[in-house]
Amino acid sequence: MADSLGRKFVDAVVARDTRALAGLFGPELDFKAVTPRRFWEAATPDEAVEVVLGNWFKESDRIDAVARVDEGDPVGDTERVAYRFEVTNGDGPPLVEQQTYYRAEDGR
């Protein structure tokens, strides 16, 4: 699990490593995401990094711990990783949980 793309995604978000995160996305990216009251899209790795690290997790958000990472069995060519972070920010200590579905090609 430590070497899976899903786990690498989680690790890059926790580390706020924009370069590592961008390197996980292929050049022909079709990134779509839904959060409460918002739909996100990105067509390039840099745009996807901006969504994740520029919008979902702001500078003021401190990821204190990875509470859980779960990778399910793939469905066809689609893989899944679920993760839960313990976060501290100005609003208090929220718990953040997200599901990510992705298709891997050439290690990205």
Short mmCIF file of the N, C-alpha and C atoms (twelve columns), coordinates in Angstrom:
data_MODEL
# 
_entry.id   MODEL 
# 
loop_
_atom_site.group_PDB 
_atom_site.id 
_atom_site.type_symbol 
_atom_site.label_atom_id 
_atom_site.label_alt_id 
_atom_site.label_comp_id 
_atom_site.label_asym_id 
_atom_site.label_seq_id 
_atom_site.Cartn_x 
_atom_site.Cartn_y 
_atom_site.Cartn_z 
_atom_site.pdbx_PDB_model_num 
ATOM 1   N N  . MET A 1   0.815   -1.191 0.000   1 
ATOM 2   C CA . MET A 1   0.000   0.000  0.000   1 
ATOM 3   C C  . MET A 1   0.860   1.256  0.000   1 
ATOM 4   N N  . ALA A 2   2.015   1.238  0.595   1 
ATOM 5   C CA . ALA A 2   2.856   2.430  0.708   1 
ATOM 6   C C  . ALA A 2   3.271   2.967  -0.658  1 
ATOM 7   N N  . ASP A 3   3.348   2.110  -1.672  1 
ATOM 8   C CA . ASP A 3   3.798   2.553  -2.990  1 
ATOM 9   C C  . ASP A 3   2.652   2.804  -3.962  1 
ATOM 10  N N  . SER A 4   1.405   2.634  -3.532  1 
ATOM 11  C CA . SER A 4   0.284   2.826  -4.446  1 
ATOM 12  C C  . SER A 4   0.139   4.303  -4.790  1 
ATOM 13  N N  . LEU A 5   -0.472  4.584  -5.919  1 
ATOM 14  C CA . LEU A 5   -0.719  5.972  -6.304  1 
ATOM 15  C C  . LEU A 5   -1.645  6.661  -5.309  1 
ATOM 16  N N  . GLY A 6   -2.616  5.922  -4.797  1 
ATOM 17  C CA . GLY A 6   -3.519  6.496  -3.809  1 
ATOM 18  C C  . GLY A 6   -2.780  6.947  -2.566  1 
ATOM 19  N N  . ARG A 7   -1.898  6.107  -2.067  1 
ATOM 20  C CA . ARG A 7   -1.132  6.464  -0.873  1 
ATOM 21  C C  . ARG A 7   -0.166  7.609  -1.170  1 
ATOM 22  N N  . LYS A 8   0.422   7.620  -2.354  1 
ATOM 23  C CA . LYS A 8   1.306   8.726  -2.733  1 
ATOM 24  C C  . LYS A 8   0.534   10.043 -2.782  1 
ATOM 25  N N  . PHE A 9   -0.710  9.981  -3.232  1 
ATOM 26  C CA . PHE A 9   -1.566  11.165 -3.249  1 
ATOM 27  C C  . PHE A 9   -1.771  11.686 -1.826  1 
ATOM 28  N N  . VAL A 10  -2.144  10.791 -0.924  1 
ATOM 29  C CA . VAL A 10  -2.351  11.165 0.478   1 
ATOM 30  C C  . VAL A 10  -1.071  11.770 1.062   1 
ATOM 31  N N  . ASP A 11  0.056   11.114 0.848   1 
ATOM 32  C CA . ASP A 11  1.322   11.596 1.390   1 
ATOM 33  C C  . ASP A 11  1.691   12.972 0.838   1 
ATOM 34  N N  . ALA A 12  1.436   13.206 -0.456  1 
ATOM 35  C CA . ALA A 12  1.759   14.506 -1.060  1 
ATOM 36  C C  . ALA A 12  0.873   15.609 -0.488  1 
ATOM 37  N N  . VAL A 13  -0.397  15.299 -0.240  1 
ATOM 38  C CA . VAL A 13  -1.291  16.298 0.356   1 
ATOM 39  C C  . VAL A 13  -0.833  16.633 1.772   1 
ATOM 40  N N  . VAL A 14  -0.549  15.626 2.567   1 
ATOM 41  C CA . VAL A 14  -0.109  15.849 3.950   1 
ATOM 42  C C  . VAL A 14  1.166   16.687 3.980   1 
ATOM 43  N N  . ALA A 15  2.088   16.398 3.088   1 
ATOM 44  C CA . ALA A 15  3.366   17.126 3.044   1 
ATOM 45  C C  . ALA A 15  3.248   18.477 2.336   1 
ATOM 46  N N  . ARG A 16  2.089   18.731 1.727   1 
ATOM 47  C CA . ARG A 16  1.891   19.929 0.913   1 
ATOM 48  C C  . ARG A 16  2.972   20.039 -0.162  1 
ATOM 49  N N  . ASP A 17  3.279   18.910 -0.734  1 
ATOM 50  C CA . ASP A 17  4.336   18.816 -1.731  1 
ATOM 51  C C  . ASP A 17  3.720   18.998 -3.121  1 
ATOM 52  N N  . THR A 18  3.736   20.235 -3.591  1 
ATOM 53  C CA . THR A 18  3.092   20.544 -4.865  1 
ATOM 54  C C  . THR A 18  3.734   19.798 -6.028  1 
ATOM 55  N N  . ARG A 19  5.035   19.652 -5.980  1 
ATOM 56  C CA . ARG A 19  5.747   18.967 -7.063  1 
ATOM 57  C C  . ARG A 19  5.380   17.476 -7.107  1 
ATOM 58  N N  . ALA A 20  5.369   16.829 -5.938  1 
ATOM 59  C CA . ALA A 20  5.013   15.408 -5.886  1 
ATOM 60  C C  . ALA A 20  3.565   15.201 -6.307  1 
ATOM 61  N N  . LEU A 21  2.684   16.090 -5.854  1 
ATOM 62  C CA . LEU A 21  1.272   15.963 -6.204  1 
ATOM 63  C C  . LEU A 21  1.072   16.141 -7.705  1 
ATOM 64  N N  . ALA A 22  1.675   17.162 -8.281  1 
ATOM 65  C CA . ALA A 22  1.557   17.396 -9.728  1 
ATOM 66  C C  . ALA A 22  2.105   16.213 -10.518 1 
ATOM 67  N N  . GLY A 23  3.167   15.596 -10.007 1 
ATOM 68  C CA . GLY A 23  3.775   14.461 -10.694 1 
ATOM 69  C C  . GLY A 23  2.913   13.209 -10.716 1 
ATOM 70  N N  . LEU A 24  1.865   13.173 -9.903  1 
ATOM 71  C CA . LEU A 24  0.964   12.018 -9.893  1 
ATOM 72  C C  . LEU A 24  -0.079  12.089 -10.998 1 
ATOM 73  N N  . PHE A 25  -0.284  13.289 -11.542 1 
ATOM 74  C CA . PHE A 25  -1.304  13.478 -12.571 1 
ATOM 75  C C  . PHE A 25  -0.686  13.366 -13.957 1 
ATOM 76  N N  . GLY A 26  -1.390  12.706 -14.847 1 
ATOM 77  C CA . GLY A 26  -0.930  12.605 -16.230 1 
ATOM 78  C C  . GLY A 26  -1.175  13.913 -16.964 1 
ATOM 79  N N  . PRO A 27  -0.520  14.092 -18.113 1 
ATOM 80  C CA . PRO A 27  -0.658  15.347 -18.855 1 
ATOM 81  C C  . PRO A 27  -2.067  15.552 -19.413 1 
ATOM 82  N N  . GLU A 28  -2.761  14.470 -19.729 1 
ATOM 83  C CA . GLU A 28  -4.136  14.574 -20.218 1 
ATOM 84  C C  . GLU A 28  -5.075  14.285 -19.054 1 
ATOM 85  N N  . LEU A 29  -5.255  15.271 -18.220 1 
ATOM 86  C CA . LEU A 29  -5.969  15.124 -16.963 1 
ATOM 87  C C  . LEU A 29  -7.445  15.481 -17.128 1 
ATOM 88  N N  . ASP A 30  -8.299  14.661 -16.543 1 
ATOM 89  C CA . ASP A 30  -9.739  14.931 -16.483 1 
ATOM 90  C C  . ASP A 30  -10.127 14.849 -15.006 1 
ATOM 91  N N  . PHE A 31  -9.858  15.916 -14.272 1 
ATOM 92  C CA . PHE A 31  -10.055 15.977 -12.829 1 
ATOM 93  C C  . PHE A 31  -11.411 16.601 -12.548 1 
ATOM 94  N N  . LYS A 32  -12.248 15.852 -11.822 1 
ATOM 95  C CA . LYS A 32  -13.546 16.348 -11.411 1 
ATOM 96  C C  . LYS A 32  -13.734 15.993 -9.955  1 
ATOM 97  N N  . ALA A 33  -14.272 16.925 -9.173  1 
ATOM 98  C CA . ALA A 33  -14.464 16.676 -7.750  1 
ATOM 99  C C  . ALA A 33  -15.696 17.431 -7.262  1 
ATOM 100 N N  . VAL A 34  -16.291 16.885 -6.222  1 
ATOM 101 C CA . VAL A 34  -17.448 17.511 -5.607  1 
ATOM 102 C C  . VAL A 34  -17.178 17.667 -4.117  1 
ATOM 103 N N  . THR A 35  -17.366 18.870 -3.620  1 
ATOM 104 C CA . THR A 35  -17.327 19.139 -2.188  1 
ATOM 105 C C  . THR A 35  -18.655 19.809 -1.856  1 
ATOM 106 N N  . PRO A 36  -18.983 19.943 -0.597  1 
ATOM 107 C CA . PRO A 36  -20.255 20.597 -0.277  1 
ATOM 108 C C  . PRO A 36  -20.375 21.960 -0.966  1 
ATOM 109 N N  . ARG A 37  -21.429 22.125 -1.710  1 
ATOM 110 C CA . ARG A 37  -21.770 23.373 -2.406  1 
ATOM 111 C C  . ARG A 37  -20.809 23.781 -3.525  1 
ATOM 112 N N  . ARG A 38  -19.968 22.856 -3.989  1 
ATOM 113 C CA . ARG A 38  -19.003 23.248 -5.032  1 
ATOM 114 C C  . ARG A 38  -18.610 22.063 -5.900  1 
ATOM 115 N N  . PHE A 39  -18.473 22.314 -7.196  1 
ATOM 116 C CA . PHE A 39  -17.977 21.343 -8.159  1 
ATOM 117 C C  . PHE A 39  -16.667 21.883 -8.703  1 
ATOM 118 N N  . TRP A 40  -15.640 21.035 -8.760  1 
ATOM 119 C CA . TRP A 40  -14.304 21.452 -9.167  1 
ATOM 120 C C  . TRP A 40  -13.900 20.696 -10.427 1 
ATOM 121 N N  . GLU A 41  -13.173 21.375 -11.307 1 
ATOM 122 C CA . GLU A 41  -12.614 20.732 -12.492 1 
ATOM 123 C C  . GLU A 41  -11.205 21.252 -12.723 1 
ATOM 124 N N  . ALA A 42  -10.391 20.394 -13.310 1 
ATOM 125 C CA . ALA A 42  -9.031  20.788 -13.688 1 
ATOM 126 C C  . ALA A 42  -8.644  19.996 -14.926 1 
ATOM 127 N N  . ALA A 43  -7.889  20.642 -15.801 1 
ATOM 128 C CA . ALA A 43  -7.449  19.997 -17.032 1 
ATOM 129 C C  . ALA A 43  -5.941  19.792 -17.077 1 
ATOM 130 N N  . THR A 44  -5.225  20.389 -16.108 1 
ATOM 131 C CA . THR A 44  -3.770  20.235 -16.070 1 
ATOM 132 C C  . THR A 44  -3.360  19.846 -14.645 1 
ATOM 133 N N  . PRO A 45  -2.193  19.251 -14.501 1 
ATOM 134 C CA . PRO A 45  -1.709  18.941 -13.161 1 
ATOM 135 C C  . PRO A 45  -1.638  20.163 -12.248 1 
ATOM 136 N N  . ASP A 46  -1.175  21.288 -12.763 1 
ATOM 137 C CA . ASP A 46  -1.074  22.499 -11.939 1 
ATOM 138 C C  . ASP A 46  -2.441  22.977 -11.464 1 
ATOM 139 N N  . GLU A 47  -3.451  22.877 -12.324 1 
ATOM 140 C CA . GLU A 47  -4.803  23.270 -11.924 1 
ATOM 141 C C  . GLU A 47  -5.330  22.340 -10.831 1 
ATOM 142 N N  . ALA A 48  -5.059  21.052 -10.940 1 
ATOM 143 C CA . ALA A 48  -5.504  20.091 -9.927  1 
ATOM 144 C C  . ALA A 48  -4.813  20.354 -8.590  1 
ATOM 145 N N  . VAL A 49  -3.535  20.654 -8.627  1 
ATOM 146 C CA . VAL A 49  -2.801  20.981 -7.401  1 
ATOM 147 C C  . VAL A 49  -3.409  22.227 -6.754  1 
ATOM 148 N N  . GLU A 50  -3.758  23.212 -7.546  1 
ATOM 149 C CA . GLU A 50  -4.366  24.436 -7.005  1 
ATOM 150 C C  . GLU A 50  -5.709  24.130 -6.343  1 
ATOM 151 N N  . VAL A 51  -6.495  23.234 -6.932  1 
ATOM 152 C CA . VAL A 51  -7.764  22.851 -6.306  1 
ATOM 153 C C  . VAL A 51  -7.500  22.215 -4.946  1 
ATOM 154 N N  . VAL A 52  -6.624  21.228 -4.924  1 
ATOM 155 C CA . VAL A 52  -6.393  20.457 -3.692  1 
ATOM 156 C C  . VAL A 52  -5.670  21.278 -2.632  1 
ATOM 157 N N  . LEU A 53  -4.522  21.833 -2.971  1 
ATOM 158 C CA . LEU A 53  -3.707  22.518 -1.961  1 
ATOM 159 C C  . LEU A 53  -3.992  24.015 -1.854  1 
ATOM 160 N N  . GLY A 54  -4.624  24.574 -2.856  1 
ATOM 161 C CA . GLY A 54  -4.941  25.999 -2.805  1 
ATOM 162 C C  . GLY A 54  -6.345  26.296 -2.323  1 
ATOM 163 N N  . ASN A 55  -7.229  25.314 -2.419  1 
ATOM 164 C CA . ASN A 55  -8.622  25.530 -2.043  1 
ATOM 165 C C  . ASN A 55  -9.099  24.602 -0.936  1 
ATOM 166 N N  . TRP A 56  -8.874  23.308 -1.105  1 
ATOM 167 C CA . TRP A 56  -9.362  22.360 -0.092  1 
ATOM 168 C C  . TRP A 56  -8.565  22.471 1.205   1 
ATOM 169 N N  . PHE A 57  -7.262  22.594 1.081   1 
ATOM 170 C CA . PHE A 57  -6.390  22.699 2.253   1 
ATOM 171 C C  . PHE A 57  -5.615  24.004 2.144   1 
ATOM 172 N N  . LYS A 58  -6.004  24.957 2.936   1 
ATOM 173 C CA . LYS A 58  -5.384  26.281 2.904   1 
ATOM 174 C C  . LYS A 58  -4.145  26.314 3.793   1 
ATOM 175 N N  . GLU A 59  -3.360  27.384 3.656   1 
ATOM 176 C CA . GLU A 59  -2.157  27.560 4.480   1 
ATOM 177 C C  . GLU A 59  -2.470  27.443 5.965   1 
ATOM 178 N N  . SER A 60  -3.644  27.943 6.355   1 
ATOM 179 C CA . SER A 60  -4.010  27.951 7.775   1 
ATOM 180 C C  . SER A 60  -4.449  26.576 8.289   1 
ATOM 181 N N  . ASP A 61  -4.666  25.629 7.400   1 
ATOM 182 C CA . ASP A 61  -5.034  24.268 7.807   1 
ATOM 183 C C  . ASP A 61  -3.774  23.478 8.122   1 
ATOM 184 N N  . ARG A 62  -3.698  22.965 9.319   1 
ATOM 185 C CA . ARG A 62  -2.572  22.112 9.700   1 
ATOM 186 C C  . ARG A 62  -3.085  20.684 9.790   1 
ATOM 187 N N  . ILE A 63  -2.548  19.794 8.959   1 
ATOM 188 C CA . ILE A 63  -2.920  18.384 9.020   1 
ATOM 189 C C  . ILE A 63  -2.080  17.764 10.121  1 
ATOM 190 N N  . ASP A 64  -2.744  17.458 11.231  1 
ATOM 191 C CA . ASP A 64  -2.055  16.947 12.414  1 
ATOM 192 C C  . ASP A 64  -1.779  15.452 12.330  1 
ATOM 193 N N  . ALA A 65  -2.681  14.727 11.689  1 
ATOM 194 C CA . ALA A 65  -2.520  13.270 11.633  1 
ATOM 195 C C  . ALA A 65  -3.346  12.697 10.497  1 
ATOM 196 N N  . VAL A 66  -2.860  11.606 9.960   1 
ATOM 197 C CA . VAL A 66  -3.631  10.804 9.023   1 
ATOM 198 C C  . VAL A 66  -4.334  9.753  9.877   1 
ATOM 199 N N  . ALA A 67  -5.625  9.924  10.074  1 
ATOM 200 C CA . ALA A 67  -6.375  9.029  10.949  1 
ATOM 201 C C  . ALA A 67  -6.672  7.698  10.275  1 
ATOM 202 N N  . ARG A 68  -6.776  7.732  8.933   1 
ATOM 203 C CA . ARG A 68  -7.130  6.493  8.232   1 
ATOM 204 C C  . ARG A 68  -6.842  6.626  6.745   1 
ATOM 205 N N  . VAL A 69  -6.373  5.543  6.159   1 
ATOM 206 C CA . VAL A 69  -6.242  5.418  4.712   1 
ATOM 207 C C  . VAL A 69  -6.775  4.036  4.354   1 
ATOM 208 N N  . ASP A 70  -7.684  3.998  3.401   1 
ATOM 209 C CA . ASP A 70  -8.289  2.731  2.995   1 
ATOM 210 C C  . ASP A 70  -8.310  2.660  1.476   1 
ATOM 211 N N  . GLU A 71  -7.744  1.605  0.955   1 
ATOM 212 C CA . GLU A 71  -7.772  1.401  -0.494  1 
ATOM 213 C C  . GLU A 71  -8.601  0.165  -0.786  1 
ATOM 214 N N  . GLY A 72  -9.631  0.350  -1.580  1 
ATOM 215 C CA . GLY A 72  -10.520 -0.757 -1.902  1 
ATOM 216 C C  . GLY A 72  -10.060 -1.502 -3.130  1 
ATOM 217 N N  . ASP A 73  -10.758 -2.580 -3.414  1 
ATOM 218 C CA . ASP A 73  -10.478 -3.341 -4.625  1 
ATOM 219 C C  . ASP A 73  -10.879 -2.514 -5.839  1 
ATOM 220 N N  . PRO A 74  -10.087 -2.562 -6.899  1 
ATOM 221 C CA . PRO A 74  -10.443 -1.801 -8.095  1 
ATOM 222 C C  . PRO A 74  -11.729 -2.340 -8.722  1 
ATOM 223 N N  . VAL A 75  -12.444 -1.458 -9.382  1 
ATOM 224 C CA . VAL A 75  -13.599 -1.837 -10.182 1 
ATOM 225 C C  . VAL A 75  -13.199 -1.573 -11.620 1 
ATOM 226 N N  . GLY A 76  -12.920 -2.630 -12.339 1 
ATOM 227 C CA . GLY A 76  -12.391 -2.475 -13.685 1 
ATOM 228 C C  . GLY A 76  -11.046 -1.783 -13.618 1 
ATOM 229 N N  . ASP A 77  -10.921 -0.663 -14.321 1 
ATOM 230 C CA . ASP A 77  -9.653  0.079  -14.324 1 
ATOM 231 C C  . ASP A 77  -9.672  1.270  -13.360 1 
ATOM 232 N N  . THR A 78  -10.675 1.340  -12.512 1 
ATOM 233 C CA . THR A 78  -10.807 2.457  -11.576 1 
ATOM 234 C C  . THR A 78  -10.451 2.021  -10.156 1 
ATOM 235 N N  . GLU A 79  -9.534  2.756  -9.547  1 
ATOM 236 C CA . GLU A 79  -9.088  2.452  -8.187  1 
ATOM 237 C C  . GLU A 79  -9.633  3.514  -7.240  1 
ATOM 238 N N  . ARG A 80  -9.598  3.201  -5.937  1 
ATOM 239 C CA . ARG A 80  -10.135 4.105  -4.932  1 
ATOM 240 C C  . ARG A 80  -9.204  4.178  -3.736  1 
ATOM 241 N N  . VAL A 81  -9.106  5.382  -3.177  1 
ATOM 242 C CA . VAL A 81  -8.445  5.561  -1.884  1 
ATOM 243 C C  . VAL A 81  -9.328  6.508  -1.069  1 
ATOM 244 N N  . ALA A 82  -9.581  6.127  0.163   1 
ATOM 245 C CA . ALA A 82  -10.312 6.978  1.098   1 
ATOM 246 C C  . ALA A 82  -9.337  7.368  2.196   1 
ATOM 247 N N  . TYR A 83  -9.452  8.594  2.654   1 
ATOM 248 C CA . TYR A 83  -8.538  9.037  3.695   1 
ATOM 249 C C  . TYR A 83  -9.266  9.979  4.646   1 
ATOM 250 N N  . ARG A 84  -8.777  9.999  5.876   1 
ATOM 251 C CA . ARG A 84  -9.327  10.859 6.917   1 
ATOM 252 C C  . ARG A 84  -8.161  11.561 7.600   1 
ATOM 253 N N  . PHE A 85  -8.241  12.885 7.659   1 
ATOM 254 C CA . PHE A 85  -7.210  13.692 8.281   1 
ATOM 255 C C  . PHE A 85  -7.765  14.384 9.521   1 
ATOM 256 N N  . GLU A 86  -6.951  14.460 10.552  1 
ATOM 257 C CA . GLU A 86  -7.249  15.318 11.688  1 
ATOM 258 C C  . GLU A 86  -6.571  16.650 11.402  1 
ATOM 259 N N  . VAL A 87  -7.364  17.713 11.358  1 
ATOM 260 C CA . VAL A 87  -6.895  19.022 10.925  1 
ATOM 261 C C  . VAL A 87  -7.149  20.046 12.025  1 
ATOM 262 N N  . THR A 88  -6.251  21.000 12.142  1 
ATOM 263 C CA . THR A 88  -6.470  22.140 13.023  1 
ATOM 264 C C  . THR A 88  -6.436  23.401 12.173  1 
ATOM 265 N N  . ASN A 89  -7.434  24.263 12.392  1 
ATOM 266 C CA . ASN A 89  -7.451  25.560 11.725  1 
ATOM 267 C C  . ASN A 89  -8.188  26.548 12.616  1 
ATOM 268 N N  . GLY A 90  -8.457  27.745 12.122  1 
ATOM 269 C CA . GLY A 90  -9.106  28.780 12.922  1 
ATOM 270 C C  . GLY A 90  -10.513 28.424 13.368  1 
ATOM 271 N N  . ASP A 91  -11.130 27.449 12.702  1 
ATOM 272 C CA . ASP A 91  -12.483 27.028 13.057  1 
ATOM 273 C C  . ASP A 91  -12.491 25.923 14.097  1 
ATOM 274 N N  . GLY A 92  -11.325 25.468 14.505  1 
ATOM 275 C CA . GLY A 92  -11.252 24.382 15.480  1 
ATOM 276 C C  . GLY A 92  -10.610 23.150 14.880  1 
ATOM 277 N N  . PRO A 93  -10.824 22.020 15.498  1 
ATOM 278 C CA . PRO A 93  -10.196 20.782 15.012  1 
ATOM 279 C C  . PRO A 93  -11.157 19.923 14.179  1 
ATOM 280 N N  . PRO A 94  -11.373 20.272 12.894  1 
ATOM 281 C CA . PRO A 94  -12.265 19.451 12.088  1 
ATOM 282 C C  . PRO A 94  -11.622 18.124 11.673  1 
ATOM 283 N N  . LEU A 95  -12.473 17.188 11.362  1 
ATOM 284 C CA . LEU A 95  -12.055 15.912 10.797  1 
ATOM 285 C C  . LEU A 95  -12.416 15.973 9.325   1 
ATOM 286 N N  . VAL A 96  -11.462 15.711 8.451   1 
ATOM 287 C CA . VAL A 96  -11.680 15.783 7.010   1 
ATOM 288 C C  . VAL A 96  -11.624 14.374 6.448   1 
ATOM 289 N N  . GLU A 97  -12.647 13.999 5.691   1 
ATOM 290 C CA . GLU A 97  -12.651 12.683 5.052   1 
ATOM 291 C C  . GLU A 97  -12.995 12.868 3.584   1 
ATOM 292 N N  . GLN A 98  -12.229 12.217 2.727   1 
ATOM 293 C CA . GLN A 98  -12.452 12.311 1.291   1 
ATOM 294 C C  . GLN A 98  -12.269 10.940 0.643   1 
ATOM 295 N N  . GLN A 99  -12.917 10.778 -0.489  1 
ATOM 296 C CA . GLN A 99  -12.790 9.589  -1.332  1 
ATOM 297 C C  . GLN A 99  -12.213 10.045 -2.661  1 
ATOM 298 N N  . THR A 100 -11.259 9.325  -3.162  1 
ATOM 299 C CA . THR A 100 -10.673 9.647  -4.459  1 
ATOM 300 C C  . THR A 100 -10.735 8.418  -5.344  1 
ATOM 301 N N  . TYR A 101 -11.235 8.612  -6.543  1 
ATOM 302 C CA . TYR A 101 -11.288 7.546  -7.543  1 
ATOM 303 C C  . TYR A 101 -10.372 7.959  -8.684  1 
ATOM 304 N N  . TYR A 102 -9.592  7.017  -9.168  1 
ATOM 305 C CA . TYR A 102 -8.635  7.374  -10.213 1 
ATOM 306 C C  . TYR A 102 -8.336  6.178  -11.108 1 
ATOM 307 N N  . ARG A 103 -7.836  6.510  -12.281 1 
ATOM 308 C CA . ARG A 103 -7.353  5.499  -13.227 1 
ATOM 309 C C  . ARG A 103 -5.868  5.761  -13.442 1 
ATOM 310 N N  . ALA A 104 -5.083  4.720  -13.313 1 
ATOM 311 C CA . ALA A 104 -3.632  4.849  -13.439 1 
ATOM 312 C C  . ALA A 104 -3.200  4.458  -14.839 1 
ATOM 313 N N  . GLU A 105 -2.254  5.230  -15.349 1 
ATOM 314 C CA . GLU A 105 -1.654  4.914  -16.650 1 
ATOM 315 C C  . GLU A 105 -0.201  5.374  -16.606 1 
ATOM 316 N N  . ASP A 106 0.701   4.480  -16.904 1 
ATOM 317 C CA . ASP A 106 2.138   4.782  -16.896 1 
ATOM 318 C C  . ASP A 106 2.599   5.314  -15.544 1 
ATOM 319 N N  . GLY A 107 2.064   4.737  -14.469 1 
ATOM 320 C CA . GLY A 107 2.481   5.110  -13.135 1 
ATOM 321 C C  . GLY A 107 1.974   6.443  -12.639 1 
ATOM 322 N N  . ARG A 108 1.008   7.029  -13.352 1 
ATOM 323 C CA . ARG A 108 0.436   8.344  -12.978 1 
ATOM 324 C C  . ARG A 108 -1.069  8.251  -13.018 1 
# 
